[in-house]
Amino acid sequence: MPLPLSVLYAEDNPFDAELAQAHFQSAAPDVKIEILERGARVQERLEAGRFDVLLLDNHLPDLDGVEVLARLRAAGHHLPIVMLTGNSDQDAVARALLAGADDYVTKAGDYLTRLPAILRDLLERVRRRTTDGTAAIRARLILYVEPYAADAEAAIRHFSASSPHLRLQVVESCREALALLSGDHSFDMILSELRVPDMTAMDFFHEVQRRTLDLPLIVIAGNGDERTAVALLRLGASDYIVKRDGYLTQLPHSIDNACHRSHLDRTARRLREDLTSLNRTLEERVLARTIELQNEIREREKAETSLAVTLQSIGDGVIATDADGRVRRMNATAERLTGRSLSESLGLPLQDVFRIVNTETRKPVKDPVQKVLAQGEVSGLSDHTTLLSRDGREYQIANTAAPIRDSDNAIRGVVLVFKDVTREYRAQQLIRYREEQLALITDAVPGPISRVSRDGRYLFVNAAFARYFGRSAQDIVGRTQLEIFGPQRLHRARPYIERALAGERVSYEVSARTARGELMHSIVNLIPDPGTDGSPGGHIAVVTDITERRLAEEALQKREALFRIAGRTAQFGGWAVDFPGQTLTWTDEVHRIHGLPPGRTPSLEEAVKLIAPEWRDAALQSVLVCARDGAPFDLEMEIVTPSGERRWVRCTGEAERDSDGAIVRVHGALQDIHHPKQSERRIGEQLSELQRWQRVMVNRESRVSELKQEVNALLARLDLPPKYAARDEP
């Protein structure tokens, strides 16, 4: 029997409303429907009662249906919503789906006949989301379509350093990519630039789909291309990344998530198909056999011999009883499964022949024949019923018991049809085991992972998520995000959640305290969780703890700030040359010393031309020897700025080696010593001038001393006393 559904239907047309209510009462009595005539009352009624799904007419007297839908989503209502539109109102359909509708139905033809199945299918898609998990990270080969060599090289270097498990194979055109995909390949996914000269990303994705290549696709778009990228997402692309600062840091996470999700989708799809096929086959065969046998038993008095032949030819086990529940007929399959022949079972109570227990508890199951005799209706057993054969064997069975009525509709007995479903049951148990294994895998992930329905209720959380909020997983599942997050935290996350529910993959950073009061910095990735029709029906949240990285980044930023202050004060900066590509890196202070604006570092060849010609050979030789032998250097030289100014600098450098001892970089410092050099030159010139004047003064003093001695000698000849002492100084 289908589970009962509670439906709220917003419809102002009384004829349509009455027609829908009458149809549900007669064709789908398990669906309880409540009618509202005005859109303004929808939110109020949803908050007052509990409904499984909302049917929303697009044309209401007070509010447009899309406006009602947008208000509900903004207010945090995430229950499944089906929009009812006119026969040609395709624009309304597009607006409704963009606003968050889960499905739509056109009011045309026999739409009421299809409507109950559409509602059950929608709710089944919501239920199925609880069975998904994540796949373990492994080495992956990525086909990267990138016409820009610089971007491709940057991605390869970044992946090599930060995500070595991701290996890129780069091609420059879509045609090259399709040629590789046409043969045997081992690619795990496709990464493509949105703008490729030979083919648009839209055409490339259509071609990949046409060839039924079951590979996830991530599109890399430039600023302004987001609408095209979103269109690709709606066609089935896994994600898109905008080329802005830091996009390479986000890209490995997006690739891993896309591969994980693709793996889970394939696994879940296979499991669902297997389970659906098994259930459908079982239900169809049991129902078909039951109906067939009921019709045959009503004609038993007219064709007893023919009935016996028919019963013996049926592959399912069949036992017929009288109105007292005693065995009157058995076919060969029933004899084989029960381990008893008809001759020894004839006249025995059914429970003595058909011994059944609950598979899990091993307790006896109530006699289904007595239940049919008491209620007069068709009855079935649970999915966990085991038949105990007389020979000691056990069979997992599916069973249906139906009354045998005569022409006066009086019950004359019961026909019991049962089938050996041991193999199917074991397959179902294996599927459940795999689901449990998926849960174990997610519990092994250190970061919190959760799966949330469109109405904001948790369908699944892993152990890390439960620890983060200080609750058990059983306590969280079924609760709303408002109950777990609280209003303030949910308010901050709401814009990102709405983007995910609109079909966008969202990544953002958040800092919050755990249940233990510890401050945790995290990257939250919200992945749309589409239903079978591809429309978002919820989202998956994968949280990565980046607390240690954030603290390290903050410490690094402080050190970099101090380094910049010190560099500006001392007029020095840092430089580096990475091998084997000979990529040059300058700090902002080195740009300033060379008279260049920060932002674009020149190539190594351009940088050499900025060295004064008479110093180039010495500078290049110092760098080459350091790169070859690891010998450090300290060199004072002149450079020539773009304006023609010559400046003195001091350049130091040393080698950096990898773990194998190979030199992978030469780096060092560059200091502006132009002013000290000028001061040194001026001091030298002044010192030379002082020395010249000193020599002049020494000569003058010698001559004055000689004159004094001559004056004293003359005075002595005149018998006068000397005027100057013998060693008198001027």
XYZ file of C-alpha atoms in Angstrom:
730
model
C 0.000 0.000 0.000
C 1.383 3.501 -0.832
C 2.242 5.727 2.092
C -0.314 8.511 2.734
C 0.600 11.950 1.391
C -0.501 15.334 2.710
C -0.764 17.950 -0.074
C -1.414 21.696 0.179
C -2.927 22.987 -3.114
C -3.004 26.761 -3.816
C -5.699 27.170 -6.539
C -8.176 30.052 -7.045
C -10.186 28.377 -9.827
C -13.015 26.568 -7.973
C -13.666 24.249 -10.925
C -10.012 23.059 -11.076
C -9.872 22.742 -7.282
C -13.094 20.696 -7.053
C -12.041 18.518 -9.987
C -8.638 17.794 -8.408
C -10.164 16.991 -5.026
C -12.716 14.613 -6.560
C -10.037 12.873 -8.625
C -7.763 12.317 -5.626
C -10.628 10.962 -3.520
C -11.542 8.373 -6.151
C -8.195 7.515 -7.818
C -5.703 8.171 -5.009
C -7.480 8.058 -1.615
C -4.085 7.900 0.157
C -3.443 11.522 -0.950
C -5.089 14.033 1.391
C -5.460 17.443 -0.258
C -6.223 20.840 1.297
C -7.229 23.771 -0.956
C -6.201 27.436 -0.517
C -7.520 30.179 -2.795
C -4.951 32.933 -2.081
C -1.147 32.898 -2.266
C -0.699 35.107 0.801
C -2.036 32.338 3.061
C 0.343 29.634 1.828
C 3.244 30.466 4.128
C 0.939 30.874 7.130
C -0.676 27.475 6.482
C 2.683 25.728 5.980
C 3.903 26.999 9.326
C 0.702 25.873 11.064
C 0.473 22.351 9.580
C 2.744 19.602 8.254
C 2.555 18.852 4.538
C 4.604 16.565 2.306
C 4.358 18.636 -0.872
C 2.953 21.955 -2.156
C 0.955 22.226 -5.418
C 1.135 25.858 -6.557
C -0.958 27.333 -9.367
C 0.939 30.007 -11.300
C -1.994 32.438 -11.503
C -3.464 33.427 -8.125
C -5.671 36.485 -7.498
C -3.342 38.235 -5.054
C 0.167 36.987 -5.861
C 1.954 35.479 -8.833
C 2.829 31.808 -8.212
C 6.550 32.461 -8.806
C 6.425 35.289 -6.260
C 4.861 32.935 -3.678
C 7.593 30.394 -4.467
C 10.366 32.976 -4.034
C 8.929 34.120 -0.691
C 8.755 30.553 0.599
C 12.353 29.806 -0.351
C 13.552 33.091 1.160
C 11.680 32.253 4.389
C 13.481 28.900 4.670
C 10.697 26.568 3.466
C 12.330 23.754 1.506
C 9.516 21.236 1.126
C 9.039 19.894 -2.427
C 7.024 22.274 -4.631
C 5.286 21.402 -7.926
C 4.182 24.350 -10.117
C 0.959 24.066 -12.174
C 1.107 26.150 -15.393
C -0.909 26.782 -18.516
C -0.455 24.789 -21.692
C 1.943 27.286 -23.341
C 3.309 29.173 -20.351
C 6.954 28.092 -20.890
C 8.308 31.393 -19.568
C 6.543 30.765 -16.257
C 8.034 27.269 -16.147
C 11.563 28.648 -16.581
C 11.031 31.327 -13.922
C 9.547 28.782 -11.494
C 12.457 26.349 -11.854
C 14.977 29.177 -11.394
C 13.096 30.304 -8.272
C 13.400 26.842 -6.716
C 10.464 24.717 -7.934
C 11.190 20.968 -7.843
C 8.900 20.065 -10.771
C 6.083 21.443 -12.907
C 2.884 20.042 -14.458
C 1.045 21.546 -17.418
C -2.752 21.737 -17.050
C -3.507 19.854 -20.221
C -5.058 16.513 -21.165
C -5.064 13.892 -18.403
C -2.711 15.801 -16.097
C -4.805 14.832 -13.040
C -4.307 11.148 -13.875
C -0.519 11.625 -13.895
C -0.378 13.966 -10.909
C -0.399 11.378 -8.032
C 2.478 9.442 -9.625
C 4.434 12.687 -10.164
C 4.044 13.608 -6.479
C 5.133 10.151 -5.264
C 8.094 10.146 -7.648
C 9.208 13.554 -6.371
C 9.067 12.422 -2.731
C 10.866 9.183 -3.646
C 13.712 11.232 -5.165
C 13.988 13.163 -1.908
C 14.109 9.902 0.056
C 16.785 8.395 -2.171
C 19.231 11.158 -1.369
C 19.958 9.522 1.992
C 21.730 6.610 0.274
C 24.642 8.574 -1.224
C 28.249 8.779 0.159
C 31.704 9.920 -0.912
C 34.460 8.071 -2.702
C 37.982 7.801 -1.445
C 40.637 10.045 -3.005
C 42.912 8.284 -5.480
C 45.309 9.199 -8.275
C 43.393 10.780 -11.133
C 44.195 11.618 -14.775
C 42.569 14.853 -15.963
C 42.140 15.817 -19.632
C 42.733 19.606 -19.612
C 41.565 21.599 -22.690
C 43.473 24.903 -22.380
C 44.565 27.064 -25.370
C 46.595 29.410 -23.140
C 50.010 27.884 -22.465
C 50.744 30.145 -19.496
C 47.549 29.089 -17.701
C 48.248 25.433 -18.447
C 51.810 25.674 -17.100
C 50.595 27.489 -13.981
C 48.006 24.771 -13.329
C 50.574 21.987 -13.819
C 53.004 23.623 -11.397
C 50.290 24.238 -8.824
C 48.929 20.692 -9.019
C 52.431 19.235 -8.835
C 53.088 21.157 -5.636
C 49.734 21.008 -3.857
C 47.796 18.098 -5.389
C 50.215 15.476 -6.700
C 47.416 12.913 -6.992
C 45.948 14.972 -9.851
C 47.853 14.620 -13.151
C 46.995 16.907 -16.068
C 47.229 15.960 -19.749
C 46.940 19.251 -21.629
C 45.594 19.745 -25.149
C 45.057 23.077 -26.878
C 41.816 22.356 -28.738
C 38.519 20.525 -28.322
C 39.182 18.449 -31.427
C 42.402 17.119 -29.892
C 40.449 16.231 -26.745
C 37.738 14.410 -28.711
C 40.403 12.494 -30.634
C 41.937 11.267 -27.358
C 38.503 10.355 -25.985
C 37.610 8.403 -29.132
C 40.134 5.647 -28.366
C 41.002 3.714 -25.241
C 41.732 6.167 -22.442
C 42.029 6.257 -18.665
C 40.809 9.798 -18.010
C 38.820 10.348 -14.833
C 37.360 13.705 -15.854
C 37.520 16.623 -18.303
C 38.642 20.157 -17.410
C 37.949 22.704 -20.161
C 38.476 26.427 -20.746
C 35.149 28.009 -21.705
C 36.624 29.883 -24.654
C 38.477 27.514 -26.987
C 39.148 28.814 -30.535
C 38.030 25.742 -32.494
C 34.790 24.943 -30.595
C 32.609 26.534 -27.915
C 32.412 24.803 -24.549
C 28.667 24.285 -25.130
C 29.288 22.450 -28.435
C 32.138 20.470 -26.879
C 29.931 19.349 -23.973
C 27.114 18.372 -26.384
C 29.603 16.264 -28.351
C 30.845 14.571 -25.142
C 27.230 13.784 -24.195
C 26.438 12.523 -27.702
C 29.299 10.055 -27.442
C 27.905 8.898 -24.050
C 31.251 9.517 -22.331
C 30.424 9.061 -18.652
C 32.997 11.610 -17.446
C 32.446 14.635 -15.185
C 33.221 18.031 -16.773
C 34.404 21.221 -15.048
C 34.410 24.473 -17.034
C 36.929 27.262 -16.351
C 35.327 30.600 -17.207
C 36.552 34.162 -17.283
C 34.794 37.090 -15.645
C 31.585 37.785 -17.537
C 31.101 34.192 -18.729
C 29.169 33.017 -15.653
C 25.792 32.798 -17.475
C 27.195 30.404 -20.085
C 28.862 28.355 -17.333
C 25.573 28.135 -15.393
C 23.834 26.969 -18.576
C 26.420 24.182 -18.859
C 25.688 23.192 -15.263
C 22.016 22.834 -16.107
C 22.968 20.598 -19.037
C 24.869 18.304 -16.697
C 28.362 19.790 -16.231
C 29.795 19.087 -12.768
C 31.062 22.576 -11.879
C 32.564 25.789 -13.170
C 35.416 27.907 -11.826
C 35.967 31.602 -12.571
C 39.567 32.589 -13.389
C 40.224 35.031 -10.638
C 42.874 35.281 -7.922
C 43.160 31.990 -6.046
C 41.189 29.915 -8.539
C 44.021 27.363 -8.759
C 43.704 26.774 -4.999
C 39.990 26.014 -5.387
C 40.384 23.889 -8.512
C 41.813 20.652 -6.935
C 38.977 20.584 -4.383
C 36.402 21.036 -7.149
C 38.003 18.252 -9.217
C 38.047 15.827 -6.268
C 34.451 16.679 -5.379
C 33.308 16.233 -9.006
C 35.057 12.848 -9.264
C 33.661 11.764 -5.891
C 30.177 12.794 -6.848
C 30.402 11.119 -10.265
C 31.532 7.906 -8.585
C 28.688 8.106 -6.071
C 26.149 8.887 -8.768
C 27.211 5.849 -10.778
C 27.185 3.640 -7.679
C 23.830 4.929 -6.455
C 22.343 4.708 -9.936
C 23.471 1.112 -10.305
C 22.171 0.183 -6.856
C 18.846 1.910 -7.428
C 18.418 0.276 -10.823
C 19.212 -3.150 -9.380
C 16.875 -2.675 -6.435
C 14.092 -1.223 -8.566
C 14.408 -4.027 -11.070
C 14.284 -6.654 -8.342
C 11.302 -5.062 -6.595
C 9.408 -4.493 -9.837
C 9.970 -8.047 -10.997
C 8.933 -9.451 -7.635
C 5.832 -7.279 -7.317
C 4.714 -7.867 -10.887
C 5.150 -11.604 -10.682
C 3.455 -11.947 -7.279
C 0.573 -9.692 -8.299
C 0.197 -11.389 -11.659
C 0.240 -14.828 -10.058
C -2.231 -13.782 -7.364
C -4.738 -12.365 -9.844
C -4.282 -15.289 -12.158
C -4.779 -17.829 -9.382
C -7.813 -16.015 -7.984
C -9.494 -16.206 -11.378
C -8.534 -19.839 -11.805
C -9.751 -20.885 -8.341
C -13.215 -19.315 -8.939
C -13.563 -21.710 -11.863
C -12.282 -24.699 -9.899
C -15.648 -26.495 -9.703
C -16.019 -26.326 -13.492
C -12.459 -27.305 -14.398
C -10.957 -29.272 -11.490
C -8.712 -31.354 -13.691
C -7.557 -28.347 -15.657
C -6.885 -26.480 -12.405
C -4.712 -29.287 -11.052
C -2.607 -29.228 -14.223
C -2.356 -25.463 -14.022
C -1.274 -25.476 -10.363
C 1.423 -28.037 -11.038
C 2.776 -25.946 -13.896
C 3.060 -22.706 -11.864
C 6.606 -21.832 -10.812
C 5.481 -20.248 -7.538
C 4.314 -22.295 -4.573
C 0.525 -22.495 -4.229
C -1.468 -23.846 -1.266
C -5.270 -23.754 -1.140
C -7.174 -24.126 2.142
C -10.788 -24.463 3.090
C -12.723 -21.994 5.222
C -11.215 -23.559 8.366
C -7.661 -23.008 7.204
C -6.909 -26.686 6.447
C -4.825 -27.683 3.426
C -6.844 -28.897 0.450
C -4.428 -28.503 -2.447
C -0.692 -27.966 -3.048
C 1.319 -27.740 -6.223
C 4.744 -29.310 -6.825
C 6.624 -26.091 -5.983
C 4.811 -25.820 -2.637
C 5.645 -29.470 -1.905
C 9.316 -28.861 -2.682
C 9.594 -25.695 -0.603
C 7.682 -27.029 2.443
C 9.286 -30.488 2.243
C 5.843 -32.131 2.482
C 3.724 -33.906 -0.127
C 0.052 -33.144 -0.685
C -0.960 -36.613 0.490
C 0.593 -36.160 3.938
C -0.470 -32.513 4.230
C -4.082 -32.852 3.162
C -6.443 -31.808 5.973
C -3.679 -30.451 8.246
C -3.859 -26.903 9.585
C -1.795 -24.589 7.390
C 0.588 -23.615 10.236
C 1.664 -27.282 10.538
C 2.688 -27.373 6.859
C 3.605 -23.768 6.100
C 5.972 -22.944 9.001
C 7.244 -19.352 8.760
C 9.332 -17.190 11.107
C 10.682 -13.654 11.113
C 14.149 -13.738 9.521
C 15.688 -11.371 12.049
C 13.953 -12.304 15.327
C 13.289 -16.001 14.488
C 9.866 -15.641 16.114
C 6.869 -17.383 14.459
C 4.868 -15.224 12.022
C 1.090 -15.071 12.333
C -0.770 -17.425 9.985
C -1.642 -15.314 6.890
C -4.660 -17.494 6.087
C -6.337 -16.721 9.425
C -5.786 -13.012 8.739
C -7.487 -13.289 5.326
C -10.367 -15.300 6.782
C -10.853 -12.676 9.492
C -10.590 -9.576 7.275
C -11.709 -10.878 3.881
C -8.941 -8.959 2.090
C -5.726 -9.774 0.238
C -2.816 -9.940 2.669
C 0.972 -10.138 2.282
C 3.942 -10.955 4.486
C 6.759 -8.639 5.514
C 10.060 -8.516 3.614
C 11.787 -10.569 6.347
C 9.902 -13.886 6.247
C 11.656 -17.284 6.253
C 9.950 -20.588 5.354
C 11.251 -23.565 7.386
C 11.201 -26.661 5.199
C 10.654 -30.083 6.719
C 14.065 -31.226 5.371
C 15.855 -28.482 7.351
C 16.327 -26.025 4.505
C 15.253 -22.407 4.799
C 13.861 -20.178 2.066
C 13.323 -16.429 2.007
C 9.834 -15.970 0.570
C 7.416 -13.348 -0.704
C 3.828 -14.234 0.007
C 0.320 -13.174 -0.929
C -2.868 -14.681 0.487
C -6.276 -13.961 -1.056
C -9.813 -15.145 -0.255
C -11.606 -17.654 -2.499
C -15.183 -16.518 -2.966
C -18.144 -18.331 -4.470
C -20.827 -16.831 -6.685
C -22.521 -15.378 -3.605
C -19.259 -13.637 -2.588
C -18.954 -15.890 0.469
C -15.430 -16.938 1.469
C -14.952 -20.630 0.700
C -11.241 -20.763 1.451
C -7.889 -19.062 0.922
C -5.264 -19.385 -1.782
C -1.696 -18.815 -0.666
C 0.911 -17.927 -3.329
C 4.550 -17.752 -2.273
C 7.813 -17.477 -4.117
C 11.402 -18.343 -3.263
C 13.153 -14.930 -3.232
C 16.271 -16.060 -1.362
C 18.580 -14.816 -4.096
C 16.813 -11.443 -4.384
C 16.773 -11.061 -0.597
C 20.510 -11.681 -0.400
C 21.032 -9.112 -3.149
C 19.036 -6.568 -1.129
C 21.066 -7.393 1.954
C 24.235 -6.849 -0.073
C 22.936 -3.454 -1.177
C 22.233 -2.516 2.446
C 25.718 -3.683 3.387
C 27.225 -1.456 0.703
C 25.208 1.478 2.002
C 26.604 0.822 5.462
C 30.110 0.697 3.974
C 29.533 4.081 2.360
C 28.529 5.409 5.779
C 31.748 3.985 7.227
C 33.760 5.747 4.525
C 32.194 9.121 5.275
C 32.715 8.602 9.002
C 36.420 8.127 8.274
C 36.599 11.581 6.657
C 37.928 14.069 9.255
C 35.776 16.968 8.082
C 32.012 17.314 8.666
C 29.795 16.056 5.821
C 26.032 16.431 5.666
C 23.171 15.968 3.240
C 20.215 18.318 3.493
C 16.828 18.203 1.799
C 15.378 21.188 0.023
C 13.218 22.015 3.055
C 16.353 22.225 5.220
C 16.139 18.869 7.009
C 19.200 16.725 7.560
C 19.044 13.439 5.690
C 22.553 12.253 6.564
C 25.526 13.420 8.659
C 28.871 11.759 9.270
C 30.588 11.282 12.621
C 32.707 14.440 12.266
C 29.558 16.542 11.766
C 27.983 15.055 14.893
C 31.145 15.739 16.920
C 31.264 19.332 15.691
C 27.786 20.048 17.103
C 28.152 17.802 20.161
C 25.199 15.573 19.213
C 24.678 12.070 17.927
C 24.016 11.489 14.233
C 20.641 9.925 15.094
C 19.686 13.073 16.990
C 20.586 15.353 14.043
C 19.002 13.433 11.148
C 15.435 14.634 10.652
C 16.028 17.985 12.336
C 16.169 21.289 10.460
C 19.212 23.471 9.887
C 17.575 26.104 12.065
C 17.440 23.659 14.985
C 21.089 22.633 14.571
C 22.684 25.903 13.387
C 20.633 28.415 15.325
C 19.179 31.580 13.713
C 22.366 33.680 13.554
C 24.621 31.060 11.974
C 21.869 29.983 9.557
C 21.287 33.630 8.586
C 24.964 33.963 7.602
C 24.882 30.716 5.601
C 21.502 31.370 3.942
C 22.811 33.207 0.802
C 25.220 30.368 0.032
C 22.554 27.695 0.624
C 20.151 29.465 -1.726
C 22.808 29.563 -4.437
C 23.386 25.824 -4.007
C 19.635 25.157 -4.190
C 19.625 27.157 -7.436
C 22.096 24.647 -8.902
C 25.400 26.445 -8.207
C 28.409 24.804 -6.576
C 29.400 27.178 -3.761
C 32.605 27.411 -1.743
C 33.140 29.859 1.094
C 35.171 30.263 4.272
C 33.638 30.510 7.722
C 34.932 30.756 11.267
C 32.805 29.424 14.124
C 33.140 27.718 17.459
C 32.457 24.016 17.894
C 30.335 22.527 20.657
C 33.514 22.349 22.768
C 34.100 26.083 22.331
C 37.084 25.709 19.987
C 37.397 28.259 17.177
C 37.473 26.408 13.852
C 38.285 27.982 10.486
C 36.733 26.023 7.618
C 36.132 25.938 3.882
C 32.520 24.933 3.228
C 31.712 23.398 -0.170
C 27.992 23.250 -0.998
C 27.186 20.831 -3.822
C 23.699 20.824 -5.403
C 21.997 17.465 -4.896
C 19.690 17.038 -7.899
C 16.832 14.627 -8.137
C 16.348 12.195 -10.988
C 15.049 15.028 -13.209
C 18.221 17.054 -12.630
C 16.588 19.908 -10.687
C 18.193 20.711 -7.306
C 16.348 18.993 -4.482
C 18.790 19.796 -1.689
C 22.529 20.039 -1.203
C 25.555 18.220 0.175
C 27.910 20.144 2.475
C 31.567 19.100 2.718
C 33.578 21.026 5.327
C 37.389 21.157 5.367
C 39.147 22.264 8.564
C 41.716 24.940 7.630
C 42.387 26.197 11.159
C 46.080 25.321 11.086
C 46.460 26.779 7.613
C 44.680 29.982 8.613
C 46.902 30.427 11.662
C 49.964 29.784 9.497
C 48.717 32.283 6.896
C 48.146 34.925 9.561
C 51.653 34.378 10.929
C 53.042 34.542 7.395
C 51.155 37.756 6.693
C 52.608 39.322 9.826
C 56.111 38.266 8.794
C 55.530 39.569 5.266
C 54.290 42.895 6.662
C 57.409 43.180 8.811
C 59.540 42.243 5.799
C 57.897 44.944 3.680
C 58.453 47.543 6.400
C 62.049 46.469 6.790
C 62.503 46.446 3.003
C 61.129 49.971 2.612
C 63.280 51.192 5.516
C 66.504 49.526 4.420
C 65.668 49.820 0.687
C 66.120 46.157 -0.095
C 63.911 43.472 -1.598
C 63.978 39.816 -2.558
C 64.394 38.064 -5.894
C 64.410 34.461 -7.109
C 65.048 32.472 -10.304
C 63.254 29.069 -10.475
C 64.631 26.242 -12.623
C 64.344 24.699 -15.106
C 61.978 27.343 -16.511
C 64.213 30.269 -15.376
C 61.139 32.050 -14.019
C 62.056 35.335 -12.327
C 60.241 36.611 -9.221
C 60.654 40.116 -7.701
C 59.225 41.709 -4.572
C 57.627 45.156 -4.813
C 60.796 46.830 -3.405
C 62.936 45.351 -6.197
C 60.478 46.830 -8.740
C 60.820 50.219 -7.042
C 64.632 50.078 -7.036
C 64.555 49.418 -10.818
C 62.052 52.227 -11.370
C 59.306 49.788 -12.450
C 55.702 49.589 -11.174
C 54.899 46.511 -9.047
C 52.753 43.759 -10.500
C 54.586 42.594 -13.617
C 57.949 40.946 -13.153
C 60.134 41.148 -16.281
C 61.632 38.065 -17.856
C 65.203 37.078 -17.020
C 66.387 38.448 -20.365
C 64.625 41.781 -19.743
C 66.071 41.995 -16.238
C 69.634 41.483 -17.533
C 69.199 44.476 -19.873
C 68.554 46.672 -16.807
C 72.144 45.988 -15.565
C 74.741 48.550 -16.651
C 76.659 47.097 -19.648
C 80.024 47.030 -17.856
C 78.510 44.909 -15.033
C 76.390 42.418 -17.017
C 79.039 39.755 -17.536
C 80.050 39.736 -13.874
C 76.421 39.549 -12.705
C 75.461 36.751 -15.108
C 78.601 34.785 -14.256
C 77.829 35.036 -10.523
C 74.261 33.715 -11.030
C 75.370 30.905 -13.365
C 78.104 29.699 -10.995
C 75.643 29.765 -8.111
C 73.050 27.797 -10.173
C 75.678 25.265 -11.234
C 77.875 24.839 -8.142
C 75.807 26.440 -5.387
C 78.478 29.120 -4.700
C 76.936 32.201 -3.007
C 77.836 35.688 -4.256
C 77.841 39.301 -3.026
C 78.213 41.900 -5.790
C 78.039 45.692 -5.977
C 77.114 46.981 -9.426
C 75.224 49.656 -11.302
C 71.808 49.314 -12.951
C 70.077 51.546 -15.503
C 66.417 52.387 -14.878
C 63.945 52.792 -17.784
C 64.358 56.579 -17.402
C 68.137 56.241 -18.004
C 69.204 56.867 -14.402
C 72.229 54.868 -13.230
C 71.984 53.558 -9.686
C 74.310 51.558 -7.462
C 72.901 48.326 -5.957
C 74.209 45.465 -3.876
C 73.065 42.018 -5.054
C 73.503 38.847 -2.972
C 72.432 35.339 -3.890
C 72.550 31.706 -2.812
C 71.233 28.343 -4.105
C 68.224 26.361 -2.867
C 68.225 22.561 -3.255
C 65.451 19.959 -3.244
C 65.372 16.786 -1.150
C 67.632 15.052 -3.703
C 70.264 17.786 -3.479
C 69.525 19.235 -6.938
C 69.578 23.035 -7.266
C 66.027 24.177 -8.106
C 66.293 27.901 -7.343
C 68.715 30.776 -6.901
C 67.384 33.519 -4.644
C 68.718 36.478 -2.741
C 68.376 40.162 -1.930
C 68.871 43.434 -3.814
C 69.709 46.619 -1.840
C 69.705 50.187 -3.092
C 73.154 51.592 -2.094
C 73.114 54.515 -4.517
C 72.988 57.223 -1.842
C 75.688 55.601 0.346
C 77.849 55.271 -2.776
C 77.339 58.935 -3.605
C 78.132 59.885 -0.013
C 81.238 57.700 -0.107
C 82.385 59.399 -3.350
C 81.805 62.891 -1.912
C 83.669 61.988 1.292
C 86.597 60.732 -0.813
C 86.733 63.953 -2.814
C 86.612 66.045 0.374
C 89.343 63.925 1.952
C 91.621 64.480 -1.082
C 91.050 68.230 -0.868
C 91.856 68.244 2.863
C 95.027 66.317 2.218
C 96.070 68.865 -0.443
C 95.470 71.763 1.929
C 97.349 69.952 4.657
C 100.379 69.694 2.397
C 100.134 73.426 1.603
C 99.914 74.324 5.296
C 102.874 72.122 6.211
C 105.048 73.926 3.568
C 103.981 77.320 4.876
C 104.826 76.436 8.469
C 108.316 75.262 7.418
C 109.015 78.554 5.634
C 107.804 80.666 8.618
C 110.140 78.714 10.930
C 113.108 79.455 8.656
C 112.247 83.194 8.619
C 112.059 83.242 12.402
C 115.524 81.677 12.636
C 116.939 84.296 10.181
C 115.376 87.145 12.280
C 116.955 85.758 15.457
C 120.385 85.486 13.728
C 120.169 89.091 12.511
C 119.256 90.332 15.989
C 122.189 88.376 17.444
C 124.597 90.170 15.056
C 123.148 93.484 16.286
C 123.607 92.330 19.877
C 119.874 92.337 20.420
C 117.946 89.617 22.246
C 116.150 87.037 20.021
C 112.502 87.747 19.327
C 111.390 84.135 18.776
C 112.116 81.134 20.834
C 114.082 78.433 19.194
C 111.011 76.080 18.773
C 108.272 78.719 18.799
C 105.174 77.758 16.788
C 103.182 80.281 14.821
